[in-house]
mmCIF file of C-alpha atoms in Angstrom:
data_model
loop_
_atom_site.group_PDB
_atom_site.id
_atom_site.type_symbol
_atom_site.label_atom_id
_atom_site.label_comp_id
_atom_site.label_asym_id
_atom_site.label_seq_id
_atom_site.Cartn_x
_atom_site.Cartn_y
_atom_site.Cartn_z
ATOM 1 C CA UNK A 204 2.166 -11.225 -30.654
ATOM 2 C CA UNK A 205 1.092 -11.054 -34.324
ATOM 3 C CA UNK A 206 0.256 -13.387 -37.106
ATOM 4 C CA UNK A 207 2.124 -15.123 -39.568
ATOM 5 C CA UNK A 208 5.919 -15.278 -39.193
ATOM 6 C CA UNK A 209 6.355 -13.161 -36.036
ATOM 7 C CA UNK A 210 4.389 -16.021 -34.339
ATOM 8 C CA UNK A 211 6.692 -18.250 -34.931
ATOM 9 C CA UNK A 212 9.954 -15.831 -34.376
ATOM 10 C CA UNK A 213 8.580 -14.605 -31.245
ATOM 11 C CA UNK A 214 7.697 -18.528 -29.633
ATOM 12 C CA UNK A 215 11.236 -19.640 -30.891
ATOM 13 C CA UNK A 216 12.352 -16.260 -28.901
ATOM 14 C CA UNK A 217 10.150 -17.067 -25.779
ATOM 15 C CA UNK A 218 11.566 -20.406 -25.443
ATOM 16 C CA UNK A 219 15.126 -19.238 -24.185
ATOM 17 C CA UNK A 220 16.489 -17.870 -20.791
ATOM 18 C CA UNK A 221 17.442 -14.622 -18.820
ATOM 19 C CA UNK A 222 20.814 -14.152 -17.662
ATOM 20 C CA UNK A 223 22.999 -11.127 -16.273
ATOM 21 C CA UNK A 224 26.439 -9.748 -17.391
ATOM 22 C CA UNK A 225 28.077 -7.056 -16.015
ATOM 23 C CA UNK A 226 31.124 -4.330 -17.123
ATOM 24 C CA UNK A 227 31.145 -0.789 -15.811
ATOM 25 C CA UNK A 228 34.513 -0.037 -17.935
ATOM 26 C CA UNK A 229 34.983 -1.515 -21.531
ATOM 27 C CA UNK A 230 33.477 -4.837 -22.305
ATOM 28 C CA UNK A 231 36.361 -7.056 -22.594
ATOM 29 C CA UNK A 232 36.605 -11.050 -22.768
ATOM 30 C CA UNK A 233 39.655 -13.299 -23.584
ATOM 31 C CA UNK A 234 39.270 -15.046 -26.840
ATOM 32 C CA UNK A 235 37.651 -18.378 -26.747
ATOM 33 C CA UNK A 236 37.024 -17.596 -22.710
ATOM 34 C CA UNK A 237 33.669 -17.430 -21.257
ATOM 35 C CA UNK A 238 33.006 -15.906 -17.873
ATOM 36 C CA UNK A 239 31.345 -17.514 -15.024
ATOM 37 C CA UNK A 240 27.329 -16.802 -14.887
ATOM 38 C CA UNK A 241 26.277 -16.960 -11.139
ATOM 39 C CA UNK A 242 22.465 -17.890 -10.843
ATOM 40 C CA UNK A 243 19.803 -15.812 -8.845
ATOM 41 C CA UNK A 244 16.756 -17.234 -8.979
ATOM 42 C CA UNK A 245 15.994 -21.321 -8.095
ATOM 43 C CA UNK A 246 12.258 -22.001 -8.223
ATOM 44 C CA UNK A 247 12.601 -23.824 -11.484
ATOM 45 C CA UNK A 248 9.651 -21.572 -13.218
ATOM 46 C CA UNK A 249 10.690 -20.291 -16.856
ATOM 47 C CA UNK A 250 11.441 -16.154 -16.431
ATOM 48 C CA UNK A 251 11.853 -13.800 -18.831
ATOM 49 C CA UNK A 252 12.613 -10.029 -19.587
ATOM 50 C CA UNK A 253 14.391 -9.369 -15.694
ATOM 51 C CA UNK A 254 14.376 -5.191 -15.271
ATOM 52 C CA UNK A 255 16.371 -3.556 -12.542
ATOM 53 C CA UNK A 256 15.033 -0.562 -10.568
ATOM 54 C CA UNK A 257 16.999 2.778 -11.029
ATOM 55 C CA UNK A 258 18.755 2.611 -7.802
ATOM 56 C CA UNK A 259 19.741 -1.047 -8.203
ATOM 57 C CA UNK A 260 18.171 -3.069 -5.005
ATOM 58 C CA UNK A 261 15.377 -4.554 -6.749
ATOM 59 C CA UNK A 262 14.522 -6.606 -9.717
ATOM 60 C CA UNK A 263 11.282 -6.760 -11.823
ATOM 61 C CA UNK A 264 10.473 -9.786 -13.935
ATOM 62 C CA UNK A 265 8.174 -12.284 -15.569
ATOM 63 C CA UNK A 266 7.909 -15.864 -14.237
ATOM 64 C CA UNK A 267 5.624 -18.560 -16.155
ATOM 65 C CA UNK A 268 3.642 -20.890 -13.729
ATOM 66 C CA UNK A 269 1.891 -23.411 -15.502
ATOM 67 C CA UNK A 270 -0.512 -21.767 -17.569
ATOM 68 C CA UNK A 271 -0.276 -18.590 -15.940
ATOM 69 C CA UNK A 272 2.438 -15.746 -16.707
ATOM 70 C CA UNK A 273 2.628 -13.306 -13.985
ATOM 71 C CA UNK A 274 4.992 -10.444 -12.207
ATOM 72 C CA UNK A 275 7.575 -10.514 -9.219
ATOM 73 C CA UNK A 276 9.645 -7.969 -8.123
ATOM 74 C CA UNK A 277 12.708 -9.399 -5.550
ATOM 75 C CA UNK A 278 15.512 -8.201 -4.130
ATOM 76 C CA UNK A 279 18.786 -7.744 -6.058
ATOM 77 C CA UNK A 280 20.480 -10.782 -4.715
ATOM 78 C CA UNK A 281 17.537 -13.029 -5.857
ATOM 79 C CA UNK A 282 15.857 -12.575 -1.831
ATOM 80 C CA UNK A 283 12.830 -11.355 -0.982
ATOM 81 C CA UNK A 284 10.578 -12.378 -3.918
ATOM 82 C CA UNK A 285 7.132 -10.975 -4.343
ATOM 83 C CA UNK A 286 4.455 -11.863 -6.673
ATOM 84 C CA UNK A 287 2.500 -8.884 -7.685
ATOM 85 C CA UNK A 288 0.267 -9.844 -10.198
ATOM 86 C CA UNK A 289 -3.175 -11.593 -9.924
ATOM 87 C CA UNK A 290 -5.498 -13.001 -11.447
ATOM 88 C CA UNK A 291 -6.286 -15.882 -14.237
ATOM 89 C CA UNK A 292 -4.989 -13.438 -17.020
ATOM 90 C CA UNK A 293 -1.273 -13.188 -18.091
ATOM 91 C CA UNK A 294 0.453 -10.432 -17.063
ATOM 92 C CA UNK A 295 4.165 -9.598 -17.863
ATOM 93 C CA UNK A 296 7.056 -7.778 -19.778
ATOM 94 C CA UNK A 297 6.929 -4.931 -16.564
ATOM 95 C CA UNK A 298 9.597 -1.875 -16.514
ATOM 96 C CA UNK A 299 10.813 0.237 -13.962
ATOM 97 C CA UNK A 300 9.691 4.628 -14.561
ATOM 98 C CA UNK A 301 12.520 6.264 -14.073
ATOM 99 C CA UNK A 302 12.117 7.318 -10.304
ATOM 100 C CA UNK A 303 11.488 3.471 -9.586
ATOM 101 C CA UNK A 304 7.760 4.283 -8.261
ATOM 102 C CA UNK A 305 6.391 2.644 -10.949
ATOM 103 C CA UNK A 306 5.902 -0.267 -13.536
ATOM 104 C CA UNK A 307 4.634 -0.573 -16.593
ATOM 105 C CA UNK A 308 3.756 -3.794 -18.272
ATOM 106 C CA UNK A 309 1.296 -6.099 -20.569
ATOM 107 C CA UNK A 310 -1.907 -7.382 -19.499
ATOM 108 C CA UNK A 311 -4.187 -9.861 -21.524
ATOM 109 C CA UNK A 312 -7.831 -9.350 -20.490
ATOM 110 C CA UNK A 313 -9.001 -12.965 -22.183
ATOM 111 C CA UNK A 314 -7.706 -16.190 -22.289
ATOM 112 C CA UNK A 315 -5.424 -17.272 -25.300
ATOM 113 C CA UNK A 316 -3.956 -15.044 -27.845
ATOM 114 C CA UNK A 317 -6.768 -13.730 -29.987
ATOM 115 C CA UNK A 318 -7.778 -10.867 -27.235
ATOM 116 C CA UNK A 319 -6.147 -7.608 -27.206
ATOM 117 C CA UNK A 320 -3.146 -7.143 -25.676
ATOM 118 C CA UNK A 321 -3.156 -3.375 -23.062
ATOM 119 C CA UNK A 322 -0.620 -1.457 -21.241
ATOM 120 C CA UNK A 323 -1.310 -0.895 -17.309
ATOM 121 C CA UNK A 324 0.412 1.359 -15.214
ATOM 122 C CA UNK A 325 0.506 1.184 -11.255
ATOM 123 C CA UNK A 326 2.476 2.520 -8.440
ATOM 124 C CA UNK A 327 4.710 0.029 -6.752
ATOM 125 C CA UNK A 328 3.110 0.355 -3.163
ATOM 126 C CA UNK A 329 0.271 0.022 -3.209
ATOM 127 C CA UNK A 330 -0.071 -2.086 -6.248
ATOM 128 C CA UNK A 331 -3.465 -0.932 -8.416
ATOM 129 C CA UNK A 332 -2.653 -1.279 -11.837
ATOM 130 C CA UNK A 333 -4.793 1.003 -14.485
ATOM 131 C CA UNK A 334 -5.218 0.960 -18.126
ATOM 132 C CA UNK A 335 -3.081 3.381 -19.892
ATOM 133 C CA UNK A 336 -3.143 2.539 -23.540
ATOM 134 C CA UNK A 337 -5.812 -0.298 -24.502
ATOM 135 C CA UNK A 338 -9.345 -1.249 -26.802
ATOM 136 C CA UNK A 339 -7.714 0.574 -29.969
ATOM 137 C CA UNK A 340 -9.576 -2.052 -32.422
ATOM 138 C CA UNK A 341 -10.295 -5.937 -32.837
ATOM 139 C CA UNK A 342 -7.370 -7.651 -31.911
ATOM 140 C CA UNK A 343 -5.041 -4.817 -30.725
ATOM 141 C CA UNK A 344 -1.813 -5.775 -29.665
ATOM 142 C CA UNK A 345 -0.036 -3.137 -27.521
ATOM 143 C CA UNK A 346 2.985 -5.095 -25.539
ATOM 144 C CA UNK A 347 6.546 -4.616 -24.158
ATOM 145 C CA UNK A 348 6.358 -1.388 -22.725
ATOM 146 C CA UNK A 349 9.402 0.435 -21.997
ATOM 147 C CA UNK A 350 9.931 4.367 -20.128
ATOM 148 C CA UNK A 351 11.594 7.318 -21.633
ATOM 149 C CA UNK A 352 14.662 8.382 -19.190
ATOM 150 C CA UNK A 353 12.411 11.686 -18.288
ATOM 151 C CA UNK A 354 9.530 9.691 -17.240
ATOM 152 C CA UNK A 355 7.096 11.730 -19.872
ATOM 153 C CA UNK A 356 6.488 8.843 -22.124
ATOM 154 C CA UNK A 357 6.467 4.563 -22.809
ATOM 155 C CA UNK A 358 6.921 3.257 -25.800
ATOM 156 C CA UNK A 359 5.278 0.404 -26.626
ATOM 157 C CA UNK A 360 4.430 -1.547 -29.413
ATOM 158 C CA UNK A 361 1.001 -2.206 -31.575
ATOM 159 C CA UNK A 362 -0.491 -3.555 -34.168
ATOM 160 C CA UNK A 363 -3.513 -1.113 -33.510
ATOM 161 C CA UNK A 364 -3.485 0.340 -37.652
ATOM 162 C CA UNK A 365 -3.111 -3.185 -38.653
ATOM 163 C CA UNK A 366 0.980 -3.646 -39.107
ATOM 164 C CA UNK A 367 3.734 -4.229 -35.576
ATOM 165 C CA UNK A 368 4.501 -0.739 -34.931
ATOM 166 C CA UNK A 369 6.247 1.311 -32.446
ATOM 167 C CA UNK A 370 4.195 4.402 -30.523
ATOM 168 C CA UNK A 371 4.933 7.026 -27.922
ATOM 169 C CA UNK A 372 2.127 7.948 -25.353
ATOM 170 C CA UNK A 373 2.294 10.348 -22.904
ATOM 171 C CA UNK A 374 2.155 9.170 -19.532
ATOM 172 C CA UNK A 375 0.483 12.194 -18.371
ATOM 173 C CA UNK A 376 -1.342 13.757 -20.954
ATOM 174 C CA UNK A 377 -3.343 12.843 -24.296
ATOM 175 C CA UNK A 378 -0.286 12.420 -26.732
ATOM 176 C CA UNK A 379 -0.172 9.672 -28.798
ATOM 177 C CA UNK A 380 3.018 9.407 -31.581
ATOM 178 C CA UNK A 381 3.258 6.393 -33.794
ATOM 179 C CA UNK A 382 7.111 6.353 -34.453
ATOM 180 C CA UNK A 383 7.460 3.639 -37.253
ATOM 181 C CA UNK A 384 5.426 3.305 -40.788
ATOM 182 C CA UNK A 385 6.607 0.186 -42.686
ATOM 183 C CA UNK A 386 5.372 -2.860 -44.018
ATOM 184 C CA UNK A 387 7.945 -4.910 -41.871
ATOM 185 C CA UNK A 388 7.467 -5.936 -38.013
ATOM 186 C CA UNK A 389 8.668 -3.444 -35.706
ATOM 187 C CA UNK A 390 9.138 -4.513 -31.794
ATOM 188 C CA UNK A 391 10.884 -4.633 -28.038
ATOM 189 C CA UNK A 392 11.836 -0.957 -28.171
ATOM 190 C CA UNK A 393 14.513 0.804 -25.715
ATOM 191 C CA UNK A 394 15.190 3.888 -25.131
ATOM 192 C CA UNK A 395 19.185 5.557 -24.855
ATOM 193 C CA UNK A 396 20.440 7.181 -21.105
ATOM 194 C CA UNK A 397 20.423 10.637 -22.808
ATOM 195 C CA UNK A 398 16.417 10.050 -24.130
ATOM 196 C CA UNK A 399 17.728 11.174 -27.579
ATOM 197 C CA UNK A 400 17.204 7.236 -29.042
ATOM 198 C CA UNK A 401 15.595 4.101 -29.242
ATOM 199 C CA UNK A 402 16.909 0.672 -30.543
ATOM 200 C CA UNK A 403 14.466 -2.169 -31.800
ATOM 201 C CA UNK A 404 14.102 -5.247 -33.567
ATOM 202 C CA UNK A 405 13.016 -5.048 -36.636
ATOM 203 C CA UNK A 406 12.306 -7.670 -39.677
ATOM 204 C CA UNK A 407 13.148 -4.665 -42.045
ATOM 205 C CA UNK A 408 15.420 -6.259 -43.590
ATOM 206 C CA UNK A 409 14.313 -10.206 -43.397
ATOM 207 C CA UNK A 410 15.684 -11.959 -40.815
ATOM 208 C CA UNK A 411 14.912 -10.141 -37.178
ATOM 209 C CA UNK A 412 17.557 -7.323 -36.928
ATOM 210 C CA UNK A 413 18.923 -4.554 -34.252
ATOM 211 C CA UNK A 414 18.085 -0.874 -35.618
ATOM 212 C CA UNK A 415 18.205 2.738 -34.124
ATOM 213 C CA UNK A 416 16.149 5.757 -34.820
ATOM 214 C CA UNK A 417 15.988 9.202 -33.130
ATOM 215 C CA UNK A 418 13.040 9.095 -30.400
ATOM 216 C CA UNK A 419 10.992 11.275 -32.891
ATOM 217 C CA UNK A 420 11.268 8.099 -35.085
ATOM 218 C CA UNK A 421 13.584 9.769 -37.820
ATOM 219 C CA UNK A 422 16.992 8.767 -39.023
ATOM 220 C CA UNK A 423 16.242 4.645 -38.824
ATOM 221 C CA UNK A 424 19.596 3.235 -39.028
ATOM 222 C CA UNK A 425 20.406 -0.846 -39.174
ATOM 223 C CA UNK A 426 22.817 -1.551 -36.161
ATOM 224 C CA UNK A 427 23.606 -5.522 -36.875
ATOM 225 C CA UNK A 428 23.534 -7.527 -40.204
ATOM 226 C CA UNK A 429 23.596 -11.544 -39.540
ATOM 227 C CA UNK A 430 22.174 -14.441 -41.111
ATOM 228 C CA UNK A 431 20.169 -15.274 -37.675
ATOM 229 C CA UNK A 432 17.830 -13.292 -35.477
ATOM 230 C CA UNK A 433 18.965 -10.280 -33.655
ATOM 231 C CA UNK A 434 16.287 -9.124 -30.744
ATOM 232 C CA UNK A 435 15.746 -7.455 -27.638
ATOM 233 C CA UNK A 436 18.617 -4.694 -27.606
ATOM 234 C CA UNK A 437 19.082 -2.673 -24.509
ATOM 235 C CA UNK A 438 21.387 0.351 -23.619
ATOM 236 C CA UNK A 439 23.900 0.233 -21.228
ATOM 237 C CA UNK A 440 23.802 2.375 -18.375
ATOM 238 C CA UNK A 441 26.399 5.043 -20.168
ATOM 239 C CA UNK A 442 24.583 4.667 -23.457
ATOM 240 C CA UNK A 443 27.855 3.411 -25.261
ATOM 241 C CA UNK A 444 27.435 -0.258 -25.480
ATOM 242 C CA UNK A 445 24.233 -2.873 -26.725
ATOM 243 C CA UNK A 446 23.433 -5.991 -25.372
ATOM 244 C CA UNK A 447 21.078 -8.115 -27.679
ATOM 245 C CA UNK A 448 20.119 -11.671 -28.108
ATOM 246 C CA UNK A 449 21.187 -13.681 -31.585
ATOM 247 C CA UNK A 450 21.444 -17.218 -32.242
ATOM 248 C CA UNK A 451 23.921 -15.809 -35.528
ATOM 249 C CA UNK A 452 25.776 -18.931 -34.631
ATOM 250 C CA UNK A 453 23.382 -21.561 -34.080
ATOM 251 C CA UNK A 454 22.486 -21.440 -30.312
ATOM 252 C CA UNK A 455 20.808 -18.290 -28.669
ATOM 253 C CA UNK A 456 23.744 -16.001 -26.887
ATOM 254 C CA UNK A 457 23.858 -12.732 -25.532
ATOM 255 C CA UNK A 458 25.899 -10.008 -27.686
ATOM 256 C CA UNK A 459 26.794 -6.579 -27.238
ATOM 257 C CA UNK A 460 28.569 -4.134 -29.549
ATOM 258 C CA UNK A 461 29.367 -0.729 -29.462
ATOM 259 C CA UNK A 462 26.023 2.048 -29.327
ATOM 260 C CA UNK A 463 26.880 2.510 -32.892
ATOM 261 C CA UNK A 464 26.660 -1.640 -34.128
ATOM 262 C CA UNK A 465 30.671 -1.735 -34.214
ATOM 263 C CA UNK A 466 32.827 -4.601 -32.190
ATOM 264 C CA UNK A 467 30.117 -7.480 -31.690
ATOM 265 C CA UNK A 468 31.616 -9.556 -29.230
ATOM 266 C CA UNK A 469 29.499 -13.350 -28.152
ATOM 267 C CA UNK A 470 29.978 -12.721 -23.777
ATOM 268 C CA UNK A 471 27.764 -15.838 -22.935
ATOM 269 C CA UNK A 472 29.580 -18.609 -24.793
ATOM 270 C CA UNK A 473 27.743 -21.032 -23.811
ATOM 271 C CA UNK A 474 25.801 -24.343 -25.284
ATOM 272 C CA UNK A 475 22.702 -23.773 -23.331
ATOM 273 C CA UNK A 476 20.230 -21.082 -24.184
ATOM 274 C CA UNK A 477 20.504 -17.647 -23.291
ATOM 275 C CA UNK A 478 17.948 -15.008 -24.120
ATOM 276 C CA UNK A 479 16.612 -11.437 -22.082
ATOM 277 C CA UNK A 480 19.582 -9.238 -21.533
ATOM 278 C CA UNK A 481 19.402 -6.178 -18.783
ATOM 279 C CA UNK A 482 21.620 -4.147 -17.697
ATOM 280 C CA UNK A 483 21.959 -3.767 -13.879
ATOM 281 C CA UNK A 484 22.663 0.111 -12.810
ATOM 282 C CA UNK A 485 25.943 -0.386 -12.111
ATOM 283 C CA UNK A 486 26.870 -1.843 -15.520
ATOM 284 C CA UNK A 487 26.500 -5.592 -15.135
ATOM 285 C CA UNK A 488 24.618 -7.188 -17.393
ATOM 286 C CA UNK A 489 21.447 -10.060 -16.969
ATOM 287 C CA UNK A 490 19.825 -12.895 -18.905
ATOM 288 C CA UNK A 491 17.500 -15.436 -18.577
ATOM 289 C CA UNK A 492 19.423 -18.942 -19.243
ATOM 290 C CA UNK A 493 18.760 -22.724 -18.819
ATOM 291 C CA UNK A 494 22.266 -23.882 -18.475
ATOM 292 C CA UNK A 495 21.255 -25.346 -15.255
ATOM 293 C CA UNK A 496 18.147 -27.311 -17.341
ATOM 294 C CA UNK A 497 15.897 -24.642 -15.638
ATOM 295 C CA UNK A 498 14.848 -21.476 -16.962
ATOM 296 C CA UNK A 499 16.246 -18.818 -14.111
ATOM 297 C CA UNK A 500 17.817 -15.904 -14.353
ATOM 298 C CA UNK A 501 21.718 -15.261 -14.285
ATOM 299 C CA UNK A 502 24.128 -12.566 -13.466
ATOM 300 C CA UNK A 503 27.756 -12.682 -15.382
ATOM 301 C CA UNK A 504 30.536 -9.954 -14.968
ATOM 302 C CA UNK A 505 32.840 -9.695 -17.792
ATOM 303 C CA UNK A 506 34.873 -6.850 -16.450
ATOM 304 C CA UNK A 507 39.114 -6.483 -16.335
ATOM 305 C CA UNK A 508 39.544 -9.073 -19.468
ATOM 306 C CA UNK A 509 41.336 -8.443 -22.569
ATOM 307 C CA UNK A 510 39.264 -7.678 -25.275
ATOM 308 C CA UNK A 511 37.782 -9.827 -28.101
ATOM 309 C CA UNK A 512 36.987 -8.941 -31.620
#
């Protein structure tokens, strides 16, 4: 969370909903036909940035209470909730490592937003969490962690050299990488399957777009081009498609396109506000929505229709 206009991008961002979609073949939809969300969660809380575990059976995410933003994990038919998370602090944004032993996620250490922002680590069972990158500077920002497929390294965010960059730390070992240098904000990486990429948002080119660069940071290449604001781009389980959030036309949706930017299709279609996308392991797709005038998260399948350009 930085100054200026990212402040405001990022509230008009954190005031939507998570949602699911899923598609292990070709994302397909019938023109002008959306397909039928089915709703998980129903504690009436707002959520936001839902992660499935590798193998599928649970479900990391944030949920705001109050004043208070904190982490559950539940089952992957929206049982079995369990707040992990303590404290007066906000905690949230957590992802799955790779083997599904761990999370990693933001924690605030003061109230409001002028403290620094850290990344913890903890095991699952028993839940300790532990600094792993933090107290880089006066108002350090490191957020929105997310694990390389080979569980060596998160990137993460930070405005630790003054600017919203991207990083690479090592999870076990002393390696630091900052990945991005420019003036713009840079934000909400993800890495590809294969390890070889990572999308991110990026105000690059004004307005909040989708970009890719090799996970060395080289070869930045724009993905989408729209008059709105394109975020929080994830890979789908094959690596071949994109799911991102864009209100391009007016209202926040879920998108996806092809890995490479190519055949944007809108697969939430829907006048309520949809925001969060994340892929479940076996290629449905999630969001946070508030089509039911709550803020809980969704799962949609979008699988067997014709396709739409």
């Amino acid at each position: 969370m930085v100054r200026g206009r990212r402040n405001v991008i990022e509230l008009a961002v954190r005031l939507v909903i998570v949602s699911l979609i899923g598609g292990a073949g070709a994302l397909v939809l019938r023109a002008g036909e959306s397909p039928v969300a089915v709703r998980l969660t129903r504690d009436g809380h707002f959520k936001q940035r839902p992660v499935w575990s590798p193998d599928g059976k649970q479900v990391v995410f944030t949920r705001h209470r109050g004043a208070k933003m904190e982490i559950a994990v539940m089952s992957a038919d929206g049982s079995g909730e369990k707040t992990l998370t303590t404290g007066k602090f906000p905690q949230y944004d957590a992802c799955w490592s790779p083997d599904g032993t761990k999370l990693a996620f933001t924690h605030v250490p003061q109230s409001g937003t002028q403290g620094n922002l850290d990344i913890f680590v903890s095991r699952l069972d028993p839940f300790e969490p532990k600094k792993f990158v933090g107290d880089r500077g006066p108002l350090s920002h490191e957020e929105y962690p997310a694990w390389s497929p080979d569980g060596k390294w998160i990137v993460y965010s930070s405005t630790a050299e003054g600017n919203q960059e991207l990083y690479a730390a090592e999870v076990d070992g002393p390696a630091r990488r900052r990945l991005t240098n420019d003036p713009a904000f840079d934000a909400h990486p993800a890495w590809s399957p294969d390890g070889n990429k990572i999308a991110f948002a990026t105000s690059r080119w004004g307005d909040f777009e989708i970009a890719m660069m090799d996970a060395d940071g080289g070869n930045v290449t724009r993905l989408t081009e729209s008059r709105g604001l394109d975020d929080y781009p994830v890979f789908s389980p094959d690596g071949k498609r994109l799911a991102f959030l864009s209100n391009r036309d007016s209202n926040y949706e879920i998108y996806c396109c092809d890995a490479d930017g190519a055949n944007v299709v809108n697969v939430t279609q829907h006048p309520a506000l949809d925001n969060f996308p994340a892929w479940t392991p076996d290629g449905r797709l999630a969001f946070v929505s508030n089509r039911d005038d709550v803020w809980e998260i969704y799962v949609m399948d979008v699988r067997g229709r014709e396709s739409r350009k």
